[in-house]
Each structure stands twice: as C-alpha cells, then as structure tokens.
Amino acid sequence: MLRKYLEAGKIAFEVKEFAREIITPGMDLLRIAELIEAKIVELGGKPAFPVNLSKNDVAAHYTPSRDSKETLLEEDVLKVDIGVHVDGYIADTAFTVGGGNLTKASEKALSEAISIVKAGTSVLEIGRVIEQVIRERGFKPIENLGGHSIDRWNLHSGVTVPNVPKGRDFKLKEGMVIAIEPFSSMGSGRVVDTEEVYIFQFIREVPIRLKGARELLNRVKLEFGSLPFAERWISGYSKRTLEILMTELVKAGALYPHRVLREAKRGLVAQAEETLIVERDGCEVITSL
Ligand code: MN
Ligand code: MN
C-alpha cells in the first residue's frame, strides 16, 4: 500500500516537473491537458482525475473540452492540478504558473502548513497557519476550498483540511494520507459555482430508463469507477448526444457534476498543493522530492 502511494507520488512529481517545462504562453489548454495526461500514462500511472487547468478568477474544476480553442496568455494565472493513481492509490498535487506574489503566498502557506504536520496536529491549526501566511502577504485564503484526506479510490475521503480555522476539527492520525491545498486570492476569499461542467463522477446506482444513458453509465463506471472523469475522455458520441445523456445521468442522481468554481468577486486565484503521509513525528510529502 505504502509502496503504491510512493509510486503515485513520484509519478505526480515528475509530471509536475514536465508540466512546468512545457507550459508556455500561446499554447492551447487542450494540448497542455493532453500532454500532461499522456505523461501520467507514459510513466506508469493513470489520471486520478482530469488535469484541472483553471485560469485567473477560476479557482478549480476547469478542464478543456474536446473542442476547446482556449489559449494560455502571457498574463494568465494558471492553476495546474494533477491527480495520479496507481491501482487506486492517489497522489494529488498542484502548482500555479504566473501570479507573482499571489502564487508565492499559496506556496509559502503550503510549506508552513506542512512543517507543522504530524500525528495529533489539529486540522484547524493547519487552517490557522495557512490563513495567517496568506493574509500577512495582503491576500485572502479561499475559505470554502480546502485540502482533504485520501483513501484508496477515494479522493475526498471525509476529513477536510481547511484554509482558515473554521469547520470541524480533527486530529491527524499516523498513516493518514492527506492533501493540503492553500488557495490565495485577490477577491473576497470565497468561490461560487458556475453553470459550466466538464468533470463528472459516478456517485450511485439508480434505475435509468433511457437505454443510451444506462449504457453510458455502465461504461463510465467500468472505465473510471469512483474517480472523476472528463467529458472529453468519452469517445464515440456526438457532442450533442453526449450532452443529453450526461444531463440525464446528472438529473437521475447517478453522476455528480463538478461545476467550475469561480472567485466570488472575480479576483485572481493561485493554488499550491502536495499530498503527504502523516507520521508520528512529521510527515512524508509524496509529491515532491
Ligand atoms: Mn488537486
Ligand atoms: Mn486536492
């Protein structure tokens, strides 16, 4: 089990390095996404979720659609959030291209947070550290996004690691796998849902009357299990047909739509994230060296 987490972490780290090298202004986001996801597979992993390429005031859950023409501009602040799994053991890591001090604030908050992690650390204490580091640099942490515990095949397994000292407290336990992900913003410090959805996830078995929708559900269950997937990963349907079937499955409650999250006041957002294993006297960050 530990070996597979370390393997997923190492792949995620290498893919992150690869992404830092290849991402340049003028590139199409779709091409960036495809190169990153192909690299995960080339290194022996599988995407644990579609690579998130969220720009500027979009904080999370954006991934290009198959017909996206969106291009990265010089001034863009791009969050690159990468998930890798090996046999269901997940590593989750993110970095930001551009953003200057805003990005540095999220990175510093992450390293300070990691420095206090050990068995017994309170997640609210982690939130306190993150908030303090980001605020003293003149920005706001996003309070309704946060890190999370990870289990096999389960990206968000129940414990939240907040970016502010709010919510339910929990003392970290030895052997737990958690992701810490400070988001710093120049807006109000909150994200809101948009109507846009590019990432879906199977949640439960429900009776589906429409035959095409039922077949699609069986297919995504088989291919992606309980992990999030992109609409662009599903081939063999026209855009319109796929849209109808996915809408049907969301309405029926079989699929969860991960809506694109935008900063409430359209402020810029930066993110840094690592996955780590809690140890008795510290932690092992699996997604960096
Ligand atoms: Mn992530
Ligand atoms: Mn995460």
Coordinates of C-alpha atoms and ligand atoms in Angstrom, one line a residue:
M1 CA 0.0 0.0 0.0
L2 CA 2.7 2.5 1.0
R3 CA 4.8 1.5 -2.0
K4 CA 1.9 2.3 -4.4
Y5 CA 1.3 5.7 -2.7
L6 CA 5.0 6.5 -3.1
E7 CA 4.9 5.4 -6.7
A8 CA 1.9 7.5 -7.5
G9 CA 3.6 10.4 -5.7
K10 CA 6.8 10.0 -7.7
I11 CA 4.9 10.0 -11.0
A12 CA 2.9 13.1 -9.9
F13 CA 6.1 14.9 -9.1
E14 CA 7.7 14.0 -12.4
V15 CA 4.6 15.0 -14.3
K16 CA 4.6 18.3 -12.4
E17 CA 8.2 19.0 -13.5
F18 CA 7.3 18.0 -17.1
A19 CA 4.3 20.4 -17.0
R20 CA 6.4 23.3 -15.7
E21 CA 8.8 22.8 -18.6
I22 CA 6.3 22.5 -21.4
I23 CA 3.7 25.1 -20.4
T24 CA 4.4 28.3 -22.3
P25 CA 2.2 31.3 -23.4
G26 CA 0.5 30.7 -26.7
M27 CA -0.2 27.0 -26.0
D28 CA -3.8 25.7 -26.3
L29 CA -5.1 24.5 -22.9
L30 CA -6.4 21.3 -24.6
R31 CA -2.9 20.5 -25.8
I32 CA -1.5 21.1 -22.3
A33 CA -4.1 18.8 -20.8
E34 CA -3.5 16.0 -23.3
L35 CA 0.3 16.2 -22.9
I36 CA 0.1 16.1 -19.1
E37 CA -2.4 13.2 -19.1
A38 CA -0.3 11.3 -21.6
K39 CA 2.8 11.8 -19.5
I40 CA 1.0 10.2 -16.5
V41 CA 0.2 7.1 -18.5
E42 CA 3.7 7.0 -20.0
L43 CA 5.2 7.0 -16.5
G44 CA 3.0 4.1 -15.5
G45 CA 0.2 5.8 -13.7
K46 CA -3.4 6.7 -14.5
P47 CA -5.1 10.1 -14.1
A48 CA -7.0 10.1 -10.8
F49 CA -9.0 13.0 -12.3
P50 CA -8.8 15.1 -15.4
V51 CA -6.0 17.6 -15.2
N52 CA -7.5 20.9 -13.9
L53 CA -6.3 23.9 -15.8
S54 CA -8.1 26.8 -14.1
K55 CA -7.2 30.3 -15.2
N56 CA -7.3 33.6 -13.4
D57 CA -10.5 34.0 -11.3
V58 CA -11.5 30.4 -12.0
A59 CA -10.2 28.5 -8.9
A60 CA -10.8 24.9 -9.8
H61 CA -12.7 22.2 -11.8
Y62 CA -12.0 23.5 -15.2
T63 CA -10.6 21.1 -17.8
P64 CA -10.7 21.9 -21.5
S65 CA -13.5 20.3 -23.6
R66 CA -12.6 18.4 -26.7
D67 CA -13.4 21.4 -28.9
S68 CA -11.8 24.0 -26.7
K69 CA -9.8 26.7 -28.5
E70 CA -8.7 28.4 -25.4
T71 CA -5.1 29.6 -25.4
L72 CA -2.8 30.5 -22.5
L73 CA -1.9 34.1 -22.5
E74 CA 1.3 35.7 -21.1
E75 CA -0.6 37.4 -18.2
D76 CA -2.7 34.4 -17.2
V77 CA -2.6 32.9 -13.7
L78 CA -2.9 29.2 -14.4
K79 CA -3.6 26.6 -11.7
V80 CA -2.3 23.1 -12.8
D81 CA -3.9 20.5 -10.6
I82 CA -2.7 16.9 -11.3
G83 CA -4.0 13.6 -9.9
V84 CA -2.2 10.3 -10.4
H85 CA -3.3 6.9 -9.2
V86 CA -1.5 3.6 -9.1
D87 CA -4.1 0.8 -8.5
G88 CA -6.4 3.3 -6.8
Y89 CA -3.7 4.8 -4.6
I90 CA -3.9 8.5 -5.3
A91 CA -1.4 11.4 -5.3
D92 CA -2.9 14.9 -5.8
T93 CA -0.7 17.9 -6.4
A94 CA -0.9 21.4 -7.9
F95 CA 1.1 24.5 -8.8
T96 CA 0.5 27.8 -10.4
V97 CA 2.0 29.4 -13.5
G98 CA 2.3 33.2 -13.2
G99 CA 0.7 35.1 -10.4
G100 CA 3.9 36.5 -8.8
N101 CA 3.4 37.2 -5.1
L102 CA -0.1 35.8 -5.1
T103 CA 1.4 32.4 -6.1
K104 CA 4.2 32.8 -3.6
A105 CA 1.7 33.3 -0.8
S106 CA 0.0 30.0 -1.6
E107 CA 3.3 28.2 -1.8
K108 CA 4.6 29.7 1.5
A109 CA 1.3 28.8 3.2
L110 CA 1.7 25.2 1.9
S111 CA 5.3 24.8 3.2
E112 CA 4.4 26.4 6.6
A113 CA 1.4 24.1 6.9
I114 CA 3.5 21.0 6.0
S115 CA 6.0 22.0 8.6
I116 CA 3.5 21.5 11.5
V117 CA 2.0 18.2 10.3
K118 CA 2.5 15.1 12.5
A119 CA 0.2 12.7 14.3
G120 CA -2.0 14.7 16.6
T121 CA -1.9 18.0 14.6
S122 CA -5.3 19.7 14.5
V123 CA -6.6 20.5 11.1
L124 CA -7.9 23.8 12.4
E125 CA -4.3 24.7 13.4
I126 CA -3.3 24.0 9.8
G127 CA -6.1 26.3 8.7
R128 CA -4.8 29.0 11.1
V129 CA -1.3 28.8 9.7
I130 CA -2.5 28.9 6.1
E131 CA -4.7 31.9 6.7
Q132 CA -2.0 33.8 8.6
V133 CA 0.6 33.3 5.9
I134 CA -1.7 34.4 3.1
R135 CA -3.2 37.4 5.0
E136 CA 0.2 38.8 6.1
R137 CA 1.1 39.0 2.4
G138 CA -2.0 41.0 1.7
F139 CA -4.2 38.3 0.1
K140 CA -7.2 36.2 1.3
P141 CA -7.3 32.4 1.6
I142 CA -10.3 30.8 -0.1
E143 CA -12.3 29.6 2.8
N144 CA -14.7 27.3 1.0
L145 CA -12.0 25.3 -0.6
G146 CA -9.6 23.1 1.2
G147 CA -7.4 20.0 1.5
H148 CA -8.7 16.6 2.3
S149 CA -8.0 13.1 3.4
I150 CA -7.4 10.5 0.7
D151 CA -8.2 6.8 0.7
R152 CA -7.8 4.2 -1.9
W153 CA -10.1 5.0 -4.9
N154 CA -11.4 7.9 -2.8
L155 CA -10.0 11.4 -3.5
H156 CA -12.0 13.2 -0.8
S157 CA -12.4 10.6 2.0
G158 CA -14.1 12.7 4.7
V159 CA -11.7 14.8 6.6
T160 CA -11.3 18.4 5.5
V161 CA -8.0 20.3 5.9
P162 CA -9.3 23.9 5.8
N163 CA -7.5 27.1 4.6
V164 CA -9.0 29.0 7.5
P165 CA -9.5 27.9 11.1
K166 CA -13.2 27.1 10.6
G167 CA -15.3 24.0 10.5
R168 CA -15.0 20.6 12.1
D169 CA -11.7 19.9 14.0
F170 CA -9.8 16.6 13.6
K171 CA -6.5 15.4 14.9
L172 CA -4.4 13.9 12.2
K173 CA -3.5 10.2 12.7
E174 CA -0.3 8.4 11.9
G175 CA -0.5 6.7 8.5
M176 CA -3.3 9.0 7.1
V177 CA -2.9 10.3 3.6
I178 CA -3.9 14.0 3.2
A179 CA -3.6 16.7 0.6
I180 CA -3.1 20.3 1.7
E181 CA -4.0 22.9 -0.8
P182 CA -3.9 26.6 0.1
F183 CA -5.7 28.9 -2.4
S184 CA -4.7 32.6 -2.2
S185 CA -6.9 35.2 -3.8
M186 CA -7.2 38.9 -4.6
G187 CA -11.0 38.7 -4.3
S188 CA -13.4 38.1 -1.5
G189 CA -11.9 34.7 -0.4
R190 CA -14.8 32.6 -1.5
V191 CA -15.7 30.6 -4.6
V192 CA -19.1 30.2 -6.2
D193 CA -20.4 27.6 -8.6
T194 CA -20.8 28.4 -12.2
E195 CA -23.1 26.7 -14.7
E196 CA -20.2 25.1 -16.5
V197 CA -19.4 21.5 -16.0
Y198 CA -16.6 19.5 -17.7
I199 CA -15.8 17.0 -14.9
F200 CA -18.2 14.3 -13.7
Q201 CA -18.1 11.5 -11.1
F202 CA -20.1 8.3 -10.6
I203 CA -21.9 8.5 -7.2
R204 CA -24.6 5.9 -7.1
E205 CA -26.6 3.2 -8.9
V206 CA -30.0 4.4 -9.8
P207 CA -32.6 3.0 -12.3
I208 CA -32.2 4.7 -15.7
R209 CA -35.0 4.4 -18.2
L210 CA -33.2 5.8 -21.2
K211 CA -31.2 2.9 -22.8
G212 CA -28.4 5.1 -24.1
A213 CA -27.9 6.8 -20.8
R214 CA -27.9 3.4 -19.0
E215 CA -25.2 2.1 -21.4
L216 CA -23.1 5.3 -20.9
L217 CA -23.4 4.9 -17.1
N218 CA -22.2 1.3 -17.2
R219 CA -19.3 2.4 -19.4
V220 CA -18.1 5.2 -17.2
K221 CA -18.5 3.0 -14.1
L222 CA -16.3 0.4 -15.7
E223 CA -13.7 2.8 -17.0
F224 CA -13.4 5.4 -14.2
G225 CA -15.0 3.7 -11.2
S226 CA -15.5 6.2 -8.3
L227 CA -12.9 8.7 -9.7
P228 CA -13.8 11.9 -11.5
F229 CA -13.6 11.9 -15.3
A230 CA -13.7 14.4 -18.2
E231 CA -16.4 14.5 -20.8
R232 CA -13.6 14.7 -23.4
W233 CA -12.4 11.3 -22.2
I234 CA -15.5 9.6 -23.6
S235 CA -15.3 8.9 -27.3
G236 CA -17.9 7.6 -29.8
Y237 CA -20.6 10.1 -29.2
S238 CA -21.5 13.4 -30.9
K239 CA -21.2 16.4 -28.7
R240 CA -25.0 16.9 -28.6
T241 CA -25.8 13.3 -27.8
L242 CA -23.2 13.1 -25.0
E243 CA -24.6 16.3 -23.5
I244 CA -28.1 14.9 -23.5
L245 CA -27.1 11.6 -21.9
M246 CA -24.8 13.2 -19.3
T247 CA -27.6 15.7 -18.3
E248 CA -29.9 12.8 -17.9
L249 CA -27.5 10.9 -15.7
V250 CA -26.9 14.0 -13.5
K251 CA -30.6 14.6 -13.2
A252 CA -31.2 11.0 -12.2
G253 CA -28.5 11.4 -9.4
A254 CA -26.1 8.8 -10.9
L255 CA -23.4 11.3 -11.7
Y256 CA -22.1 14.2 -9.8
P257 CA -21.3 17.4 -11.8
H258 CA -18.2 19.1 -10.6
R259 CA -19.1 22.6 -11.5
V260 CA -16.4 25.1 -12.5
L261 CA -15.6 27.2 -9.4
R262 CA -15.0 30.9 -9.8
E263 CA -13.9 33.5 -7.3
A264 CA -17.0 35.3 -6.0
K265 CA -15.7 38.8 -6.8
R266 CA -13.7 37.6 -9.8
G267 CA -10.4 38.1 -8.1
L268 CA -7.3 36.3 -9.3
V269 CA -6.6 32.9 -7.5
A270 CA -3.4 30.9 -7.0
Q271 CA -3.1 27.4 -5.6
A272 CA -0.3 25.1 -4.3
E273 CA -0.9 21.5 -3.3
E274 CA 1.0 18.4 -2.1
T275 CA 0.0 15.0 -0.9
L276 CA 1.6 13.6 2.3
I277 CA 1.6 10.7 4.7
V278 CA 1.2 11.7 8.3
E279 CA 4.0 10.2 10.5
R280 CA 4.4 10.1 14.3
D281 CA 6.9 13.0 14.4
G282 CA 6.3 14.7 11.0
C283 CA 5.2 13.7 7.5
E284 CA 6.4 12.4 4.2
V285 CA 5.5 14.6 1.2
I286 CA 5.0 12.0 -1.6
T287 CA 4.5 14.5 -4.4
S288 CA 7.9 16.3 -4.1
L289 CA 11.5 15.3 -3.6
Ligands
MN1 MN -5.7 18.8 -6.5
MN2 MN -6.9 18.1 -3.7

